[in-house]
CSV table of C-alpha atoms and ligand atoms in Angstrom, one decimal:
chain,number,residue,atom,x,y,z
I,1,MET,CA,76.5,70.7,86.2
I,2,LYS,CA,74.2,72.6,88.5
I,3,LYS,CA,72.6,74.3,85.5
I,4,GLN,CA,71.9,71.0,83.9
I,5,ILE,CA,70.2,69.6,86.9
I,6,THR,CA,68.1,72.8,87.2
I,7,ALA,CA,67.1,72.4,83.5
I,8,LEU,CA,66.2,68.8,84.0
I,9,ALA,CA,64.2,69.5,87.1
I,10,LEU,CA,62.4,72.2,85.3
I,11,ALA,CA,61.5,70.0,82.4
I,12,ALA,CA,60.2,67.3,84.8
I,13,MET,CA,58.1,69.9,86.6
I,14,MET,CA,56.7,71.3,83.4
I,15,ALA,CA,55.8,67.8,82.2
I,16,ALA,CA,54.1,67.1,85.5
I,17,ALA,CA,52.2,70.4,85.3
I,18,SER,CA,51.0,69.7,81.7
I,19,LEU,CA,50.0,66.1,82.6
I,20,ALA,CA,47.9,67.5,85.5
I,21,GLY,CA,46.4,70.0,83.1
I,22,CYS,CA,45.4,67.2,80.7
I,23,SER,CA,43.9,64.8,83.2
I,24,SER,CA,41.6,67.5,84.7
I,25,LYS,CA,40.1,68.6,81.4
I,26,PRO,CA,37.5,65.8,80.9
I,27,ALA,CA,36.3,66.1,84.4
I,28,GLU,CA,35.7,69.8,84.0
I,29,THR,CA,33.3,69.2,81.0
I,30,SER,CA,31.4,66.1,82.3
I,31,ALA,CA,30.5,67.1,85.8
I,32,PRO,CA,29.6,70.1,87.9
I,33,GLU,CA,32.5,71.5,90.0
I,34,THR,CA,33.1,69.7,93.2
I,35,GLU,CA,35.2,70.9,96.1
I,36,ALA,CA,37.9,68.3,95.2
I,37,GLN,CA,38.0,69.7,91.7
I,38,THR,CA,38.4,73.3,92.9
I,39,GLU,CA,41.2,72.1,95.0
I,40,ALA,CA,42.8,70.3,92.1
I,41,GLU,CA,42.5,73.5,90.0
I,42,GLN,CA,44.0,75.5,92.8
I,43,THR,CA,46.9,73.1,92.9
I,44,LYS,CA,47.2,73.4,89.1
I,45,ALA,CA,47.3,77.2,89.4
I,46,GLU,CA,49.9,76.9,92.1
I,47,GLU,CA,52.0,74.6,90.0
I,48,ALA,CA,51.8,76.9,87.0
I,49,GLU,CA,52.9,79.8,89.2
I,50,ALA,CA,55.8,77.8,90.6
I,51,ALA,CA,56.8,76.8,87.0
I,52,GLU,CA,56.7,80.4,86.0
I,53,ALA,CA,58.8,81.5,88.9
I,54,GLU,CA,61.2,78.7,88.1
I,55,ASN,CA,61.2,80.0,84.5
I,56,GLU,CA,62.1,83.5,85.6
I,57,GLU,CA,64.9,82.1,87.7
I,58,THR,CA,66.3,80.2,84.7
I,59,GLU,CA,66.2,83.4,82.7
I,60,ALA,CA,68.1,85.2,85.4
I,61,GLU,CA,70.6,82.4,85.5
I,62,ALA,CA,71.0,82.5,81.7
I,63,GLU,CA,71.8,86.2,82.0
I,64,GLN,CA,74.3,85.5,84.7
I,65,SER,CA,76.0,82.8,82.6
I,66,GLU,CA,76.3,85.3,79.7
I,67,ASN,CA,78.3,87.4,82.2
I,68,LYS,CA,80.3,84.4,83.1
I,69,GLY,CA,82.9,85.5,80.6
I,70,VAL,CA,83.8,88.3,82.8
I,71,LEU,CA,85.5,88.0,86.3
I,72,VAL,CA,84.9,91.1,88.4
I,73,MET,CA,87.8,91.9,90.7
I,74,ALA,CA,87.1,94.2,93.7
I,75,THR,CA,90.0,96.3,94.8
I,76,ASN,CA,90.9,99.6,96.4
I,77,ALA,CA,93.2,101.3,93.9
I,78,GLU,CA,95.0,103.4,96.6
I,79,PHE,CA,97.6,100.9,97.3
I,80,PRO,CA,100.7,101.2,95.2
I,81,PRO,CA,102.4,99.2,93.8
I,82,TYR,CA,99.7,96.5,94.2
I,83,GLU,CA,96.8,98.7,92.7
I,84,PHE,CA,96.8,102.3,91.8
I,85,HIS,CA,95.7,104.8,89.2
I,86,ASP,CA,98.0,105.5,86.4
I,87,GLY,CA,96.4,108.1,84.1
I,88,GLY,CA,92.9,106.8,83.5
I,89,GLU,CA,93.9,103.2,84.2
I,90,ILE,CA,94.1,101.0,87.3
I,91,VAL,CA,97.4,99.1,87.3
I,92,GLY,CA,99.6,97.2,89.6
I,93,ILE,CA,100.8,93.8,90.8
I,94,ASP,CA,97.3,92.6,91.8
I,95,VAL,CA,95.8,93.8,88.5
I,96,GLU,CA,98.4,91.9,86.5
I,97,ILE,CA,98.0,88.8,88.6
I,98,ALA,CA,94.2,89.0,88.1
I,99,ALA,CA,94.7,89.4,84.4
I,100,ALA,CA,96.8,86.3,84.2
I,101,ILE,CA,94.2,84.4,86.3
I,102,ALA,CA,91.4,85.5,84.0
I,103,ALA,CA,93.5,84.5,80.9
I,104,GLU,CA,94.2,81.1,82.4
I,105,MET,CA,90.5,80.6,83.0
I,106,GLY,CA,89.6,81.9,79.5
I,107,MET,CA,87.7,84.9,80.8
I,108,ASP,CA,87.8,88.6,80.6
I,109,PHE,CA,88.1,90.7,83.8
I,110,GLU,CA,87.0,94.0,85.1
I,111,VAL,CA,88.3,96.0,88.0
I,112,GLU,CA,85.8,97.5,90.5
I,113,ASP,CA,87.4,100.2,92.6
I,114,ILE,CA,85.7,100.5,96.0
I,115,ALA,CA,86.6,101.3,99.7
I,116,PHE,CA,88.9,98.7,101.2
I,117,ASP,CA,86.4,97.7,103.9
I,118,SER,CA,83.7,97.1,101.2
I,119,ILE,CA,85.7,94.5,99.4
I,120,ILE,CA,84.8,91.5,101.6
I,121,PRO,CA,81.0,92.4,101.6
I,122,GLU,CA,81.1,92.8,97.8
I,123,VAL,CA,82.6,89.4,97.4
I,124,GLN,CA,80.3,87.8,99.9
I,125,SER,CA,77.2,89.2,98.1
I,126,GLY,CA,78.6,87.9,94.8
I,127,LYS,CA,78.6,91.3,93.2
I,128,ALA,CA,82.4,90.8,92.7
I,129,ASP,CA,83.9,87.5,91.9
I,130,PHE,CA,87.1,88.0,93.9
I,131,GLY,CA,88.9,90.6,95.9
I,132,ALA,CA,92.6,91.3,95.2
I,133,ALA,CA,93.8,94.2,97.2
I,134,GLY,CA,97.1,93.4,98.9
I,135,MET,CA,94.7,91.7,101.3
I,136,THR,CA,96.2,90.0,104.3
I,137,VAL,CA,94.9,86.6,105.3
I,138,THR,CA,93.5,86.8,108.8
I,139,GLU,CA,91.6,84.3,110.9
I,140,ASP,CA,88.8,86.8,111.3
I,141,ARG,CA,88.4,87.4,107.5
I,142,LYS,CA,88.5,83.6,106.9
I,143,GLN,CA,85.1,83.5,108.7
I,144,SER,CA,83.6,85.6,105.8
I,145,VAL,CA,85.5,84.6,102.7
I,146,ASP,CA,87.9,81.9,101.4
I,147,PHE,CA,91.5,82.8,100.6
I,148,SER,CA,93.7,81.5,97.8
I,149,ASP,CA,97.2,80.4,98.3
I,150,SER,CA,99.4,83.3,99.2
I,151,TYR,CA,101.2,85.2,96.4
I,152,ALA,CA,103.3,87.6,98.5
I,153,THR,CA,104.7,88.0,102.0
I,154,ALA,CA,104.2,91.5,103.4
I,155,THR,CA,104.9,93.6,106.5
I,156,GLN,CA,103.2,96.3,108.4
I,157,VAL,CA,105.7,99.1,109.0
I,158,ILE,CA,105.8,102.3,110.9
I,159,ILE,CA,106.3,105.6,109.1
I,160,ILE,CA,107.4,108.6,111.2
I,161,LYS,CA,108.9,112.1,110.5
I,162,GLU,CA,112.6,111.9,109.8
I,163,ASP,CA,113.4,114.2,112.7
I,164,ASN,CA,111.3,112.2,115.2
I,165,ALA,CA,113.9,110.9,117.8
I,166,ASP,CA,111.1,109.8,120.1
I,167,ILE,CA,109.9,106.7,118.2
I,168,VAL,CA,112.7,104.2,117.5
I,169,SER,CA,110.9,100.9,117.8
I,170,PRO,CA,107.2,99.7,117.7
I,171,ASP,CA,107.2,99.8,121.6
I,172,ASP,CA,107.5,103.6,121.4
I,173,LEU,CA,104.0,103.8,119.9
I,174,GLU,CA,102.4,103.6,123.3
I,175,GLY,CA,100.3,106.7,124.0
I,176,LYS,CA,100.9,108.1,120.6
I,177,THR,CA,98.5,109.3,117.9
I,178,ILE,CA,98.6,106.8,115.0
I,179,GLY,CA,97.2,107.0,111.5
I,180,VAL,CA,95.9,104.0,109.7
I,181,GLN,CA,93.8,103.0,106.8
I,182,LEU,CA,90.3,102.1,107.9
I,183,GLY,CA,89.6,98.3,108.1
I,184,THR,CA,93.2,97.3,107.3
I,185,THR,CA,95.4,95.0,109.4
I,186,GLY,CA,97.3,98.2,110.4
I,187,ASP,CA,94.1,99.5,111.9
I,188,ILE,CA,93.4,96.2,113.6
I,189,TYR,CA,96.8,95.9,115.2
I,190,ALA,CA,97.0,99.6,116.1
I,191,SER,CA,94.0,99.1,118.3
I,192,ASP,CA,96.1,96.8,120.6
I,193,ILE,CA,98.6,99.5,121.3
I,194,ALA,CA,98.2,100.8,124.9
I,195,ASP,CA,96.9,104.3,125.3
I,196,ALA,CA,97.3,105.1,121.6
I,197,THR,CA,94.8,107.3,119.8
I,198,ILE,CA,93.9,105.8,116.4
I,199,GLU,CA,93.0,108.1,113.5
I,200,GLN,CA,91.4,106.1,110.7
I,201,TYR,CA,91.6,107.4,107.1
I,202,ASN,CA,89.9,106.1,104.0
I,203,LYS,CA,93.1,106.1,102.0
I,204,GLY,CA,96.6,105.3,103.1
I,205,PHE,CA,98.1,108.4,101.6
I,206,GLU,CA,95.7,110.5,103.6
I,207,ALA,CA,97.2,109.1,106.8
I,208,VAL,CA,100.7,109.9,105.4
I,209,GLN,CA,99.5,113.5,104.6
I,210,ALA,CA,98.3,113.9,108.1
I,211,LEU,CA,101.7,112.8,109.3
I,212,THR,CA,103.5,115.4,107.1
I,213,GLN,CA,101.2,118.0,108.6
I,214,ASN,CA,102.1,116.9,112.1
I,215,LYS,CA,98.5,116.0,112.9
I,216,ILE,CA,99.6,112.5,114.0
I,217,ASP,CA,102.9,110.9,115.3
I,218,ALA,CA,103.1,107.8,113.1
I,219,VAL,CA,101.4,105.8,110.4
I,220,ILE,CA,101.1,102.0,110.4
I,221,ILE,CA,100.8,100.7,106.9
I,222,ASP,CA,101.9,97.9,104.6
I,223,GLY,CA,105.6,98.0,103.7
I,224,GLU,CA,105.5,98.4,99.9
I,225,PRO,CA,102.9,101.3,99.8
I,226,ALA,CA,104.9,102.8,102.7
I,227,LYS,CA,108.0,102.9,100.5
I,228,VAL,CA,106.1,104.6,97.7
I,229,PHE,CA,104.5,107.2,100.0
I,230,VAL,CA,107.8,108.0,101.8
I,231,ALA,CA,109.5,108.4,98.4
I,232,GLU,CA,106.7,110.8,97.3
I,233,ASN,CA,106.8,113.0,100.5
I,234,GLU,CA,109.8,114.8,102.0
I,235,GLY,CA,110.9,114.4,105.5
I,236,LEU,CA,109.5,110.9,106.3
I,237,LYS,CA,111.2,107.6,107.1
I,238,ILE,CA,110.3,104.0,107.8
I,239,LEU,CA,111.4,102.4,111.0
I,240,ASP,CA,113.8,99.5,110.4
I,241,GLU,CA,111.8,97.1,112.7
I,242,ALA,CA,108.7,96.0,111.0
I,243,PHE,CA,105.5,95.8,113.1
I,244,THR,CA,104.2,92.5,111.7
I,245,THR,CA,104.8,90.0,108.9
I,246,GLU,CA,101.8,88.7,106.9
I,247,GLU,CA,100.6,87.0,103.8
I,248,TYR,CA,98.6,88.4,100.9
I,249,ALA,CA,96.0,86.3,99.1
I,250,ILE,CA,93.0,86.7,96.9
I,251,CYS,CA,89.6,86.2,98.5
I,252,VAL,CA,86.5,84.6,96.9
I,253,GLU,CA,83.0,83.9,98.2
I,254,LYS,CA,82.9,81.1,100.7
I,255,GLY,CA,82.5,77.8,99.0
I,256,ASN,CA,83.3,79.0,95.5
I,257,THR,CA,85.8,76.2,95.1
I,258,GLU,CA,85.7,76.2,91.3
I,259,LEU,CA,87.0,79.8,91.2
I,260,LEU,CA,89.4,79.3,94.1
I,261,GLU,CA,90.9,76.3,92.3
I,262,GLY,CA,91.3,78.3,89.1
I,263,ILE,CA,93.0,81.1,91.0
I,264,ASN,CA,95.3,78.7,92.8
I,265,ALA,CA,96.2,77.0,89.6
I,266,ALA,CA,97.0,80.3,88.0
I,267,ILE,CA,99.1,81.5,91.0
I,268,ALA,CA,101.0,78.2,90.9
I,269,SER,CA,101.7,78.4,87.2
I,270,LEU,CA,102.7,82.1,87.5
I,271,LYS,CA,105.1,81.2,90.3
I,272,GLU,CA,106.5,78.2,88.3
I,273,SER,CA,107.0,80.1,85.1
I,274,GLY,CA,108.7,83.0,86.9
I,275,GLU,CA,105.9,85.3,85.6
I,276,LEU,CA,104.9,86.3,89.1
I,277,GLN,CA,108.4,87.4,89.9
I,278,LYS,CA,108.5,89.4,86.7
I,279,ILE,CA,105.3,91.2,87.5
I,280,VAL,CA,106.7,92.0,91.0
I,281,ASP,CA,110.0,93.2,89.6
I,282,LYS,CA,108.2,95.5,87.2
I,283,TYR,CA,106.7,97.3,90.1
I,284,ILE,CA,109.2,96.8,93.0
I,285,THR,CA,112.8,97.6,92.4
I,286,ALA,CA,115.1,95.4,94.5
I,287,GLU,CA,117.0,97.3,97.1
L,301,LIG,N1,97.3,94.4,103.9
L,301,LIG,C1,96.4,95.2,104.6
L,301,LIG,C2,95.1,94.5,104.9
L,301,LIG,O1,94.8,93.5,104.4
L,301,LIG,C3,96.0,96.5,103.8
L,301,LIG,C4,95.5,96.2,102.4
L,301,LIG,C5,95.1,97.5,101.7
L,301,LIG,O2,95.0,98.6,102.3
L,301,LIG,N2,94.7,97.4,100.4
L,301,LIG,O3,94.4,94.9,105.7
């Protein structure tokens, strides 16, 4: 719709520009140049320039619409089972949900693997169409992006060494050294813990590694990746009491209602058909 309007406006502008061109011709040949004429010519030149600029814009837009067949998903593929590397591929729950969304919208999709705290800027700038990264909906993030309906309920949990008798509940984190993944909700909530020292890592598993090496006392991280990291590393455990409960959703550029509606429709139909649960079950084995 927007494109059509732009094309019409452009056609009208070009018609106006060529009309202006025609009417000034006879004057040019029959009389010496007057100030008014010079002005008219200047306007003409300006109009031509404007039309050309508009033309370039249209070309850029045309290029963009060729790309419209591809949805770019920004993620941080260090977050199993939602997104992670498997051989040369990026797979996981979010990737499969995104594939289903793209299919529903009749589009291809591409995964862009970037730092977690770059996802929102990437979506805001339009370089990526949406962010799907086990991303928790927060009031703060809602200022920068729009969120889809939630597709998963998640928790932030605390990982400690198995033999740590000192930390038995979230309250015991006061004054401790806590590892988090930079820019995540774990990072945000950890900053509220009294007298705690927060160590920020780029990847969740780096925080877990630091814990196994006794560099930190605990890690605050999302429940599902926590299970994966604890299973992969000896001597770690997850505290029974979760730190928070939160909702995951997909983010899009503010005001991109067309895409948001497409995503919400896809999520709804994936829920309804049981496909979403199937995807989850493929990656998360019930306890
Ligand atoms: N759910 C957390 C957040 O939104 C962590 C997400 C992640 O690390 N991919 O901040």
